[in-house]
Short mmCIF file of C-alpha atoms in Angstrom, two decimals:
data_model
loop_
_atom_site.label_atom_id
_atom_site.label_comp_id
_atom_site.label_asym_id
_atom_site.label_seq_id
_atom_site.Cartn_x
_atom_site.Cartn_y
_atom_site.Cartn_z
CA MET A 22 31.68 44.18 32.59
CA ALA A 23 34.36 42.06 34.17
CA GLN A 24 36.27 41.89 30.63
CA LEU A 25 36.05 45.60 30.59
CA VAL A 26 37.47 45.95 33.88
CA ILE A 27 40.61 43.72 32.97
CA THR A 28 41.08 45.72 29.71
CA ASN A 29 41.14 48.94 31.80
CA LEU A 30 43.69 47.61 34.35
CA LEU A 31 45.94 46.03 31.29
CA PHE A 32 45.87 49.51 29.85
CA ARG A 33 47.11 51.06 32.89
CA LEU A 34 49.59 48.53 33.32
CA LEU A 35 51.12 48.77 30.06
CA ARG A 36 51.22 52.82 30.61
CA ARG A 37 52.69 52.84 34.00
CA GLY A 38 55.54 50.44 34.62
CA ASP A 39 58.76 50.49 36.70
CA ALA A 40 60.88 49.60 33.66
CA GLU A 41 60.92 50.14 29.88
CA ILE A 42 62.29 47.58 27.07
CA ILE A 43 62.78 49.05 23.91
CA VAL A 44 61.48 47.31 21.01
CA GLU A 45 62.21 48.64 17.51
CA GLY A 46 63.04 52.01 18.79
CA ILE A 47 59.88 52.17 21.02
CA PRO A 48 59.81 52.11 24.75
CA VAL A 49 57.45 49.55 26.25
CA CYS A 50 56.74 50.04 29.69
CA VAL A 51 56.80 46.67 31.76
CA HIS A 52 56.13 45.95 35.33
CA ARG A 53 58.99 43.97 36.85
CA CYS A 54 57.46 42.46 39.43
CA ILE A 55 54.96 40.83 37.14
CA LEU A 56 57.27 39.65 34.46
CA ALA A 57 59.71 38.26 37.18
CA ALA A 58 56.94 36.31 39.04
CA ARG A 59 55.70 35.02 35.44
CA SER A 60 59.16 34.27 33.66
CA LYS A 61 62.29 32.85 35.14
CA PHE A 62 64.15 34.63 32.34
CA PHE A 63 62.92 38.08 33.61
CA TYR A 64 63.30 36.97 37.22
CA GLU A 65 67.06 36.20 36.31
CA LEU A 66 67.15 39.16 34.24
CA PHE A 67 66.17 41.65 36.94
CA LYS A 68 67.81 40.23 39.66
CA ARG A 69 71.27 40.46 37.72
CA GLU A 70 71.11 43.67 35.88
CA LYS A 71 69.71 47.10 36.57
CA GLY A 72 69.88 48.27 33.03
CA SER A 73 70.37 52.01 32.13
CA VAL A 74 68.34 54.44 33.91
CA ASP A 75 66.61 57.34 32.21
CA LYS A 76 65.87 60.99 33.74
CA GLU A 77 62.78 59.55 35.29
CA GLY A 78 64.60 56.83 37.37
CA LYS A 79 63.31 53.96 35.04
CA PRO A 80 65.80 50.95 33.94
CA LYS A 81 65.85 50.59 30.47
CA TYR A 82 66.52 47.37 28.63
CA PRO A 83 67.08 47.07 24.74
CA MET A 84 65.30 44.07 23.14
CA SER A 85 68.15 43.47 20.73
CA GLU A 86 70.09 42.72 23.93
CA LEU A 87 68.07 40.47 25.56
CA LEU A 88 67.75 37.94 22.44
CA PRO A 89 70.49 35.42 21.88
CA TYR A 90 68.74 34.72 18.58
CA GLY A 91 65.88 35.58 16.59
CA LYS A 92 63.71 38.68 16.62
CA VAL A 93 60.66 40.09 18.53
CA GLY A 94 58.86 42.94 17.05
CA TYR A 95 56.97 45.74 18.79
CA GLU A 96 53.45 43.73 18.34
CA ALA A 97 54.62 40.49 19.11
CA PHE A 98 56.14 41.66 22.45
CA LEU A 99 52.58 43.58 23.17
CA ILE A 100 50.79 40.46 22.72
CA PHE A 101 53.31 38.47 24.77
CA LEU A 102 52.91 41.12 27.52
CA SER A 103 49.06 40.98 27.55
CA TYR A 104 49.27 37.21 27.96
CA THR A 105 51.66 37.43 30.69
CA TYR A 106 49.58 40.19 32.72
CA SER A 107 46.00 38.37 31.73
CA GLY A 108 46.78 34.48 30.97
CA LYS A 109 44.80 35.03 27.77
CA LEU A 110 46.11 35.49 24.27
CA LYS A 111 44.84 38.07 22.25
CA PRO A 112 44.30 37.83 18.32
CA PHE A 113 47.21 38.95 16.13
CA PRO A 114 46.82 42.38 14.75
CA MET A 115 46.04 42.07 11.04
CA GLU A 116 48.24 44.95 10.02
CA VAL A 117 51.57 42.62 11.06
CA SER A 118 50.16 39.28 10.83
CA THR A 119 48.67 38.98 7.00
CA CYS A 120 50.07 40.17 3.73
CA VAL A 121 48.53 42.80 0.93
CA ASP A 122 47.75 40.36 -1.43
CA ASN A 123 43.79 40.83 -1.56
CA ILE A 124 43.12 37.13 -2.87
CA CYS A 125 45.44 35.49 0.08
CA VAL A 126 43.55 33.67 2.75
CA HIS A 127 46.50 34.45 5.02
CA ASP A 128 46.62 30.93 6.18
CA ALA A 129 50.38 30.34 5.24
CA CYS A 130 51.77 33.57 3.86
CA ARG A 131 54.87 34.89 4.93
CA PRO A 132 53.65 37.73 7.37
CA ALA A 133 51.51 35.30 9.12
CA ILE A 134 54.58 32.89 9.41
CA ASN A 135 56.88 35.70 10.49
CA PHE A 136 54.44 36.85 13.09
CA ALA A 137 54.18 33.33 14.71
CA VAL A 138 57.78 32.72 14.53
CA GLU A 139 58.30 35.96 16.60
CA MET A 140 55.77 34.65 19.29
CA MET A 141 57.59 31.39 19.41
CA TYR A 142 60.82 33.39 19.90
CA ALA A 143 59.59 35.55 22.92
CA SER A 144 57.65 32.25 24.44
CA SER A 145 61.06 30.53 24.35
CA ILE A 146 63.49 33.03 25.09
CA PHE A 147 61.28 34.40 27.88
CA GLU A 148 60.29 31.16 29.22
CA LEU A 149 56.72 30.57 29.10
CA PRO A 150 56.18 26.78 28.52
CA GLU A 151 52.38 26.96 27.69
CA LEU A 152 52.93 29.70 24.94
CA VAL A 153 55.76 27.48 23.28
CA SER A 154 53.52 24.53 23.13
CA LEU A 155 50.49 26.78 21.84
CA PHE A 156 52.84 28.23 18.83
CA GLN A 157 54.59 24.94 17.92
CA ARG A 158 51.34 23.65 17.26
CA ARG A 159 50.68 26.69 15.15
CA LEU A 160 53.95 26.53 13.16
CA LEU A 161 53.50 22.83 12.65
CA ASN A 162 50.33 23.59 10.71
CA PHE A 163 52.08 26.17 8.51
CA VAL A 164 54.59 23.63 7.68
CA GLY A 165 52.39 21.41 5.59
CA LYS A 166 50.92 24.75 3.83
CA ALA A 167 53.72 27.20 3.15
CA VAL A 168 55.89 27.23 0.07
CA ALA A 169 59.32 25.39 0.55
CA GLU A 170 61.17 28.54 0.95
CA ASP A 171 58.69 30.10 3.56
CA ILE A 172 59.82 26.72 5.63
CA ILE A 173 63.04 28.33 6.46
CA PRO A 174 62.01 30.78 9.29
CA ILE A 175 60.14 28.08 11.28
CA LEU A 176 62.99 25.49 10.71
CA LEU A 177 65.33 28.17 12.02
CA ALA A 178 62.93 28.78 15.18
CA ALA A 179 62.89 25.17 15.83
CA PHE A 180 66.34 24.71 15.52
CA HIS A 181 67.21 27.56 17.99
CA CYS A 182 64.58 26.96 20.14
CA GLN A 183 65.18 23.20 20.47
CA LEU A 184 61.93 21.90 19.17
CA SER A 185 62.73 18.62 18.08
CA GLN A 186 59.08 17.84 16.85
CA LEU A 187 59.01 20.90 14.84
CA LEU A 188 62.45 20.71 13.37
CA ALA A 189 61.84 17.07 12.30
CA GLN A 190 58.64 18.08 10.60
CA CYS A 191 60.39 20.91 8.74
CA VAL A 192 63.65 18.74 7.84
CA ASP A 193 61.07 16.21 6.23
CA ARG A 194 59.41 19.07 4.27
CA ILE A 195 62.47 20.29 2.97
CA VAL A 196 63.88 16.94 2.01
CA ARG A 197 60.70 16.23 -0.17
CA SER A 198 60.61 19.64 -1.86
CA ASP A 199 62.33 20.96 -4.57
CA LEU A 200 64.35 23.58 -2.60
CA ASP A 201 67.78 23.99 -4.30
CA THR A 202 71.04 22.70 -2.45
CA ILE A 203 72.57 26.27 -2.53
CA SER A 204 69.52 27.92 -0.70
CA ILE A 205 69.64 25.15 1.95
CA GLN A 206 73.61 25.69 2.30
CA LYS A 207 73.35 29.27 2.46
CA GLU A 208 70.21 29.99 4.64
CA LEU A 209 70.37 26.95 7.20
CA PRO A 210 72.91 25.82 9.98
CA THR A 211 75.57 23.59 8.77
CA GLU A 212 74.41 20.35 10.66
CA VAL A 213 70.82 20.92 9.37
CA ALA A 214 71.99 21.62 5.87
CA GLU A 215 74.09 18.31 6.01
CA GLU A 216 71.16 16.11 7.39
CA ILE A 217 69.09 17.22 4.67
CA ARG A 218 71.64 16.30 2.19
CA MET A 219 72.10 12.68 3.54
CA LEU A 220 68.40 12.23 3.83
CA ARG A 221 67.93 13.20 0.28
CA LEU A 222 70.97 11.37 -1.04
CA LYS A 223 69.27 8.03 0.97
CA SER A 224 65.52 8.58 0.01
CA PHE A 225 65.82 10.21 -3.82
CA PRO A 226 69.32 9.16 -4.93
CA ASP A 227 68.67 10.12 -8.78
CA ASP A 228 66.94 13.29 -7.74
CA GLU A 229 68.16 16.55 -9.71
CA ASN A 230 68.93 18.14 -6.41
CA THR A 231 71.69 15.51 -5.72
CA ALA A 232 72.46 14.69 -9.18
CA VAL A 233 75.06 17.62 -9.66
CA GLU A 234 77.47 15.70 -7.30
CA VAL A 235 78.10 13.14 -10.03
CA ASP A 236 80.11 15.52 -11.53
CA PRO A 237 82.63 17.17 -8.70
CA LEU A 238 84.76 19.01 -10.80
CA ARG A 239 81.50 20.86 -12.08
CA GLU A 240 80.21 21.48 -8.73
CA LYS A 241 83.85 22.87 -7.95
CA ARG A 242 83.86 25.31 -10.59
CA ILE A 243 80.22 26.67 -9.90
CA LYS A 244 81.12 27.08 -6.33
CA ARG A 245 84.42 29.26 -7.22
CA ILE A 246 81.97 31.56 -9.53
CA HIS A 247 79.63 31.82 -6.35
CA LYS A 248 82.71 32.65 -4.21
CA ALA A 249 83.84 35.08 -6.41
CA LEU A 250 80.36 36.79 -6.21
CA ASP A 251 80.24 36.39 -2.39
CA SER A 252 83.87 38.50 -2.36
CA ASP A 253 82.24 41.20 -5.12
CA ASP A 254 85.21 40.33 -7.77
CA VAL A 255 83.44 40.36 -10.79
CA GLU A 256 86.72 40.34 -12.83
CA LEU A 257 87.59 36.94 -11.07
CA VAL A 258 84.09 35.75 -12.23
CA ARG A 259 85.11 36.88 -15.87
CA LEU A 260 88.58 35.14 -15.50
CA LEU A 261 86.94 32.09 -14.17
CA LEU A 262 84.57 32.03 -17.06
CA SER A 263 87.44 32.09 -19.52
CA GLU A 264 89.15 29.25 -17.90
CA SER A 265 86.38 26.60 -17.94
CA GLU A 266 83.54 25.66 -20.00
CA ILE A 267 80.64 26.65 -17.34
CA THR A 268 78.74 29.76 -18.05
CA LEU A 269 77.00 32.16 -15.95
CA ASP A 270 73.54 30.47 -16.76
CA GLU A 271 74.58 27.01 -16.17
CA ALA A 272 75.99 28.32 -12.68
CA ASN A 273 72.68 30.23 -11.97
CA ALA A 274 74.97 33.20 -11.34
CA LEU A 275 72.30 35.90 -11.69
CA HIS A 276 69.90 33.95 -9.65
CA TYR A 277 72.70 33.69 -7.05
CA ALA A 278 73.67 37.59 -7.13
CA ALA A 279 69.96 38.31 -6.92
CA ALA A 280 69.56 36.42 -4.00
CA TYR A 281 72.72 36.74 -1.89
CA CYS A 282 75.29 39.47 -3.13
CA ASP A 283 75.20 43.30 -3.11
CA PRO A 284 73.00 45.01 -5.59
CA LYS A 285 76.16 46.62 -7.29
CA VAL A 286 77.56 42.98 -7.72
CA LEU A 287 74.49 42.02 -9.65
CA SER A 288 74.50 45.18 -11.87
CA GLU A 289 78.16 44.55 -13.05
CA VAL A 290 77.41 40.86 -13.78
CA LEU A 291 74.49 42.00 -15.69
CA SER A 292 76.76 44.37 -17.52
CA LEU A 293 78.76 41.50 -18.74
CA GLY A 294 76.04 40.47 -20.99
CA LEU A 295 76.84 37.11 -20.85
CA ALA A 296 73.78 35.85 -19.10
CA ASP A 297 70.12 35.40 -19.74
CA VAL A 298 68.26 37.64 -17.43
CA ASN A 299 64.95 35.79 -17.99
CA LEU A 300 66.56 32.54 -17.45
CA ARG A 301 64.59 30.21 -15.25
CA SER A 302 66.02 27.97 -12.47
CA SER A 303 65.24 24.31 -11.75
CA ARG A 304 62.44 25.35 -9.96
CA GLY A 305 60.95 27.72 -12.65
CA TYR A 306 62.09 30.86 -10.74
CA THR A 307 63.30 33.63 -13.17
CA VAL A 308 65.85 35.95 -11.78
CA LEU A 309 63.31 38.64 -11.09
CA HIS A 310 61.30 36.18 -9.02
CA ILE A 311 64.47 35.60 -6.77
CA GLY A 312 64.95 39.44 -6.56
CA ALA A 313 61.02 39.85 -5.50
CA MET A 314 61.55 37.36 -2.72
CA ARG A 315 64.70 39.56 -1.50
CA LYS A 316 62.48 42.59 -1.69
CA GLU A 317 65.58 45.17 -2.57
CA PRO A 318 64.22 47.79 -4.81
CA SER A 319 67.63 48.25 -6.45
CA VAL A 320 68.00 44.64 -7.41
CA ILE A 321 64.59 44.76 -8.96
CA VAL A 322 65.12 47.80 -11.02
CA SER A 323 68.72 46.55 -12.29
CA LEU A 324 66.74 43.60 -13.79
CA LEU A 325 63.96 45.50 -15.15
CA THR A 326 66.39 47.85 -16.94
CA LYS A 327 68.41 44.97 -18.46
CA GLY A 328 65.06 43.40 -19.76
CA ALA A 329 63.52 41.15 -16.97
CA CYS A 330 59.90 40.23 -17.95
CA ALA A 331 57.72 41.24 -14.88
CA SER A 332 55.18 38.98 -16.41
CA ASP A 333 56.56 35.90 -16.12
CA LEU A 334 54.95 33.31 -13.73
CA THR A 335 56.09 30.68 -11.35
CA LEU A 336 55.18 27.18 -11.98
CA ASP A 337 52.39 27.72 -9.39
CA GLY A 338 51.23 31.10 -11.13
CA ARG A 339 52.55 33.79 -9.22
CA SER A 340 54.41 36.90 -10.79
CA ALA A 341 57.07 38.94 -9.43
CA VAL A 342 54.49 41.57 -8.11
CA SER A 343 52.17 38.74 -6.53
CA ILE A 344 55.38 37.43 -4.60
CA CYS A 345 56.23 40.92 -3.34
CA ARG A 346 52.64 41.28 -2.17
CA ARG A 347 52.65 38.05 -0.37
CA LEU A 348 55.80 39.09 1.58
CA THR A 349 54.52 42.51 2.47
CA ARG A 350 52.63 43.56 5.79
CA PRO A 351 50.04 46.12 5.54
CA LYS A 352 52.00 47.94 8.42
CA ASP A 353 54.71 48.27 6.05
CA TYR A 354 52.57 48.84 2.72
CA GLN A 355 50.55 51.47 4.30
CA ALA A 356 53.19 53.23 6.24
CA LYS A 357 52.93 57.05 5.30
CA THR A 358 56.19 58.47 4.03
CA GLU A 359 57.68 61.44 6.11
CA GLN A 360 59.60 63.93 4.78
CA GLY A 361 63.29 63.62 5.13
CA LYS A 362 62.85 59.76 5.94
CA GLU A 363 63.43 56.78 3.72
CA THR A 364 60.14 55.11 2.02
CA ASN A 365 59.51 51.57 3.10
CA LYS A 366 61.45 49.17 0.80
CA ASP A 367 58.68 46.71 0.44
CA ARG A 368 56.19 49.38 -0.90
CA ILE A 369 58.98 50.57 -3.29
CA CYS A 370 59.23 47.04 -4.79
CA ILE A 371 55.56 46.73 -5.25
CA ASP A 372 55.22 50.07 -6.68
CA VAL A 373 58.22 49.62 -8.92
CA LEU A 374 56.80 46.18 -10.30
CA GLU A 375 53.35 47.38 -10.60
CA GLY A 376 54.65 50.64 -12.60
CA GLU A 377 56.35 48.11 -15.01
CA MET A 378 53.34 46.09 -15.44
CA ARG A 379 51.28 49.43 -16.41
CA ARG A 380 54.20 50.46 -18.46
CA ASN A 381 54.52 47.01 -20.37
CA PRO A 382 51.50 46.13 -22.42
CA MET A 383 52.49 42.39 -21.91
CA ALA A 384 52.55 42.54 -18.31
CA GLY A 385 50.17 40.33 -16.80
CA ASP A 386 48.34 42.33 -14.34
CA ALA A 387 48.05 45.24 -16.77
CA PHE A 388 45.38 43.09 -18.59
CA ILE A 389 43.14 43.16 -15.16
CA THR A 390 42.58 46.19 -13.37
CA SER A 391 41.41 44.24 -10.21
CA HIS A 392 44.18 43.37 -7.81
CA THR A 393 41.76 40.26 -6.85
CA LEU A 394 41.86 38.78 -10.27
CA SER A 395 45.53 39.90 -11.28
CA ASP A 396 47.09 36.80 -9.94
CA ASP A 397 44.97 34.24 -10.36
CA LEU A 398 45.69 32.32 -13.46
CA HIS A 399 42.39 31.23 -14.38
CA MET A 400 40.77 34.65 -14.24
CA LYS A 401 43.42 35.85 -16.65
CA LEU A 402 43.00 32.87 -19.16
CA LEU A 403 39.14 33.61 -19.03
CA TYR A 404 40.01 37.21 -19.72
CA LEU A 405 42.29 36.60 -22.52
CA GLU A 406 39.85 34.16 -24.20
CA ASN A 407 37.51 36.71 -24.18
CA ARG A 408 39.73 39.56 -25.37
CA VAL A 409 41.04 37.16 -28.31
CA ALA A 410 37.31 36.21 -29.21
CA PHE A 411 36.29 39.75 -29.44
CA ALA A 412 39.29 40.79 -31.60
CA ARG A 413 38.39 38.01 -34.04
CA LEU A 414 34.81 39.15 -34.09
CA LEU A 415 36.02 42.62 -34.81
CA PHE A 416 39.15 42.31 -37.46
CA PRO A 417 39.28 38.63 -37.89
CA THR A 418 42.16 38.92 -40.40
CA GLU A 419 44.36 40.75 -37.99
CA ALA A 420 43.31 38.47 -35.34
CA LYS A 421 44.11 35.22 -37.37
CA LEU A 422 47.65 36.50 -38.27
CA ALA A 423 48.45 37.33 -34.70
CA MET A 424 47.29 33.73 -33.35
CA ASP A 425 49.13 32.10 -36.20
CA ILE A 426 52.43 34.08 -34.97
CA ALA A 427 51.75 32.98 -31.20
CA ASN A 428 50.80 29.59 -32.43
CA THR A 429 47.61 29.98 -30.56
CA GLU A 430 45.67 27.25 -32.46
CA THR A 431 48.05 24.55 -31.29
CA THR A 432 46.87 25.19 -27.62
CA SER A 433 43.73 23.82 -26.11
CA GLU A 434 41.09 26.70 -25.69
CA PHE A 435 40.26 27.21 -21.98
CA SER A 436 36.80 27.29 -20.66
CA GLY A 437 36.85 26.91 -16.96
CA PHE A 438 35.97 24.22 -14.70
CA CYS A 439 32.38 23.95 -16.04
CA ALA A 440 31.35 21.09 -18.55
CA SER A 441 30.06 22.23 -22.01
CA LYS A 442 26.19 22.14 -22.25
CA GLY A 443 25.14 18.85 -23.73
CA SER A 444 28.58 17.15 -23.72
CA SER A 445 30.19 15.11 -20.96
CA GLY A 446 32.71 18.04 -20.33
CA ASN A 447 36.41 18.05 -20.37
CA LEU A 448 37.41 15.55 -17.89
CA ARG A 449 41.19 17.18 -17.53
CA GLU A 450 39.43 20.30 -16.37
CA VAL A 451 37.82 18.49 -13.57
CA ASP A 452 40.66 16.11 -12.65
CA LEU A 453 40.44 16.02 -8.83
CA ASN A 454 43.83 14.09 -8.85
CA GLU A 455 45.72 16.92 -10.78
CA THR A 456 47.53 19.12 -8.16
CA PRO A 457 47.74 22.87 -8.54
CA VAL A 458 51.21 22.97 -9.92
CA MET A 459 50.44 20.24 -12.46
CA ARG A 460 47.41 22.24 -13.58
CA ASN A 461 49.12 25.48 -13.86
CA LYS A 462 51.80 23.75 -15.92
CA ARG A 463 49.24 22.45 -18.21
CA LEU A 464 47.57 25.78 -18.68
CA ARG A 465 50.68 27.75 -18.95
CA PRO A 466 50.96 27.15 -22.94
CA ARG A 467 47.53 28.73 -23.51
CA MET A 468 48.33 31.48 -21.38
CA GLU A 469 51.68 32.56 -23.15
CA ALA A 470 49.97 31.66 -26.47
CA LEU A 471 47.29 34.21 -25.61
CA MET A 472 49.52 36.76 -24.19
CA LYS A 473 51.79 36.73 -27.30
CA THR A 474 48.47 37.11 -29.72
CA VAL A 475 47.48 40.26 -27.63
CA GLU A 476 51.14 41.51 -27.97
CA MET A 477 50.83 41.57 -31.71
CA GLY A 478 47.70 43.29 -31.78
CA GLN A 479 49.08 46.08 -29.32
CA ARG A 480 52.10 46.15 -31.18
CA TYR A 481 50.62 46.79 -34.77
CA PHE A 482 47.27 48.22 -34.04
CA PRO A 483 47.88 50.25 -30.40
CA LEU A 484 44.78 52.32 -30.95
CA CYS A 485 42.39 49.48 -31.41
CA SER A 486 43.90 47.84 -28.37
CA GLU A 487 43.44 50.92 -26.37
CA VAL A 488 39.74 51.02 -27.16
CA LEU A 489 39.35 47.22 -26.42
CA ASP A 490 41.09 47.82 -23.13
CA LYS A 491 38.45 50.28 -22.12
CA PHE A 492 35.57 48.27 -23.02
CA MET A 493 37.15 45.11 -21.22
CA GLU A 494 37.07 46.90 -18.42
CA ASP A 495 33.11 47.68 -18.45
CA ASP A 496 31.56 44.21 -18.55
CA LEU A 497 32.51 43.22 -22.06
CA GLN A 498 31.17 39.62 -21.52
CA ASP A 499 27.70 40.77 -21.96
CA LEU A 500 28.01 42.23 -25.36
CA PHE A 501 28.67 38.43 -26.67
CA PHE A 502 24.95 37.82 -25.93
CA LEU A 503 23.29 40.79 -27.20
CA GLU A 504 20.07 38.77 -27.44
CA ASN A 505 19.77 38.10 -23.73
CA GLY A 506 18.09 39.96 -21.34
CA THR A 507 14.95 42.43 -21.52
CA LYS A 508 14.05 44.55 -24.45
CA GLU A 509 15.66 47.49 -22.79
CA GLU A 510 18.56 45.64 -21.74
CA GLN A 511 19.05 44.57 -25.55
CA ARG A 512 18.73 48.00 -26.70
CA VAL A 513 21.49 49.12 -24.13
CA LYS A 514 23.64 46.52 -25.28
CA ARG A 515 23.07 46.98 -29.05
CA MET A 516 23.84 51.01 -28.47
CA ARG A 517 27.50 49.91 -26.73
CA PHE A 518 28.07 47.45 -29.34
CA ILE A 519 27.51 50.03 -32.02
CA GLU A 520 29.61 52.68 -30.09
CA LEU A 521 32.47 50.03 -29.56
CA LYS A 522 32.10 49.31 -33.55
CA ASP A 523 32.59 52.91 -34.27
CA ASP A 524 35.43 53.45 -32.11
CA VAL A 525 37.28 50.65 -33.44
CA GLN A 526 36.53 51.46 -36.89
CA LYS A 527 38.21 55.00 -36.62
CA ALA A 528 40.92 53.34 -34.36
CA PHE A 529 41.68 50.89 -36.98
CA THR A 530 41.73 53.51 -39.93
CA ARG A 531 44.43 55.57 -38.05
CA ASP A 532 46.34 52.34 -37.27
CA LYS A 533 46.46 51.79 -40.95
CA ALA A 534 47.31 55.07 -41.85
CA GLU A 535 50.17 55.14 -39.38
CA ILE A 536 51.34 51.49 -40.71
CA SER A 537 51.14 53.05 -44.42
CA ARG A 538 53.20 56.07 -43.18
CA SER A 539 55.93 53.48 -41.70
CA GLY A 540 56.33 51.74 -45.03
CA LEU A 541 54.72 48.45 -43.61
CA CYS A 542 52.13 46.45 -45.65
CA SER A 543 48.87 47.69 -45.07
CA SER A 544 46.12 45.22 -43.89
CA SER A 545 43.14 44.01 -46.31
CA SER A 546 40.80 43.15 -43.41
CA SER A 547 38.77 46.44 -43.50
CA SER A 548 36.03 44.44 -45.36
CA SER A 549 36.52 41.61 -43.04
CA PHE A 550 35.94 44.25 -40.16
CA LYS A 551 32.72 45.33 -41.70
CA ASP A 552 31.58 42.06 -42.78
CA GLY A 553 32.06 40.57 -38.97
CA VAL A 554 30.21 43.68 -37.45
CA LYS A 555 27.18 43.46 -40.05
CA TYR A 556 26.93 39.68 -39.47
CA LYS A 557 26.86 40.30 -35.40
CA LEU A 558 24.28 42.94 -36.00
CA GLY A 559 22.25 41.04 -38.43
CA LYS A 560 21.33 38.43 -35.64
CA LEU A 561 19.60 41.00 -33.30
#
């Protein structure tokens, strides 16, 4: 009962204030006497400034004018107000403190970090020491879990709010990370960037992040290209390329333009045709991965138009669309588009990338309809292994040809983490000392070989592939074990298998006819197809 009374009182306080603070265009009613009593910042503010007055006589204070640095959003300010009035911290709203990636546990995704950072700015700037201590502990917890680029907003908050312990932890994490020097110099305060550079030189004198300083002339030429990009002067870029041996790829010019330049500049550089749009940086990021991190639709569309591969994965198994999902809040993704107003850019980026995945048969997420599975490297591998195995059963000659082209046999078959029956199992699959990055790097060749195998089948036998796509979405794995289950279940499986056989045979015949009309050599595996099916059915 007491809690209900407090809640009702807070609701009335929030609705009936004697002043308003405008946050993200939304007026929030506040009680100046309560804020002044709890916060020295507001005490000095209300004593010094009356604010602009509305027609009801309430003074207004734009949030943007109250903050010397950082950002405090609408939801974060409401949480802050609630604590100021009640002394209790409410749970964070899920729509602004989580991402839209279904497999994320939200313990270190960017929206979770950003909301905690907003709360830190509010606590520090508005001078509530107990909240500063609380959120410093929360942000310290993020530092050990987040990817390197997501440490940057935490470091900036620690720097501006003068939190020495948090700042030292962030600096140490970035020093030990593979975050490139350019990102550090562009996104961090000069003194912090210099501190990180000196610590890296002292701790890792031979590290690749500092090795570029061995050749100052090369470094100077790369910086000139980047400065030309910053000034939107693509003609100067062309001139610099003609006067030196540095190429756009060596300067990572596309990565730089995708991250920091106007989208039109990126488009002009792409039009030069002098750079590899799918080039990977030293961290394993393609240009499209960088564009996804920026969340600028025009950047993403420009890259896709020039042939960027949406299915490429980072070293830790993320695609461009999964990167976007991890950066996007449900509030932004689910926002309704009103007539005459712009659609949220976060939603557009995800829609564009997902559309490319569906359009391009080699895009990774097109293989799996469930968003829960789409970004899981191991589930993708299991799916692809099953798909290729089923193709080998139905048309072995074509499957073998596709596998030979993709060099699939040179990679180790992926069987998950369970040991095989009757054996000691594959110790590499259960190596507890193997980090996620190491494991994903080891499994990547198999993933790429299987994807290329499927691409060959889809390119030359599209109708068969469509049939396989349909059945892969319908509990296909049960068909590999026709002898399992009750008699009724076996009968249903047998009927489904025969149905698949007939559909694939018809599609196969149409594919062969299309190939013949195109003047290509026809396949000779019709008998192989029938023999494979007869062999499987004969075991029933």
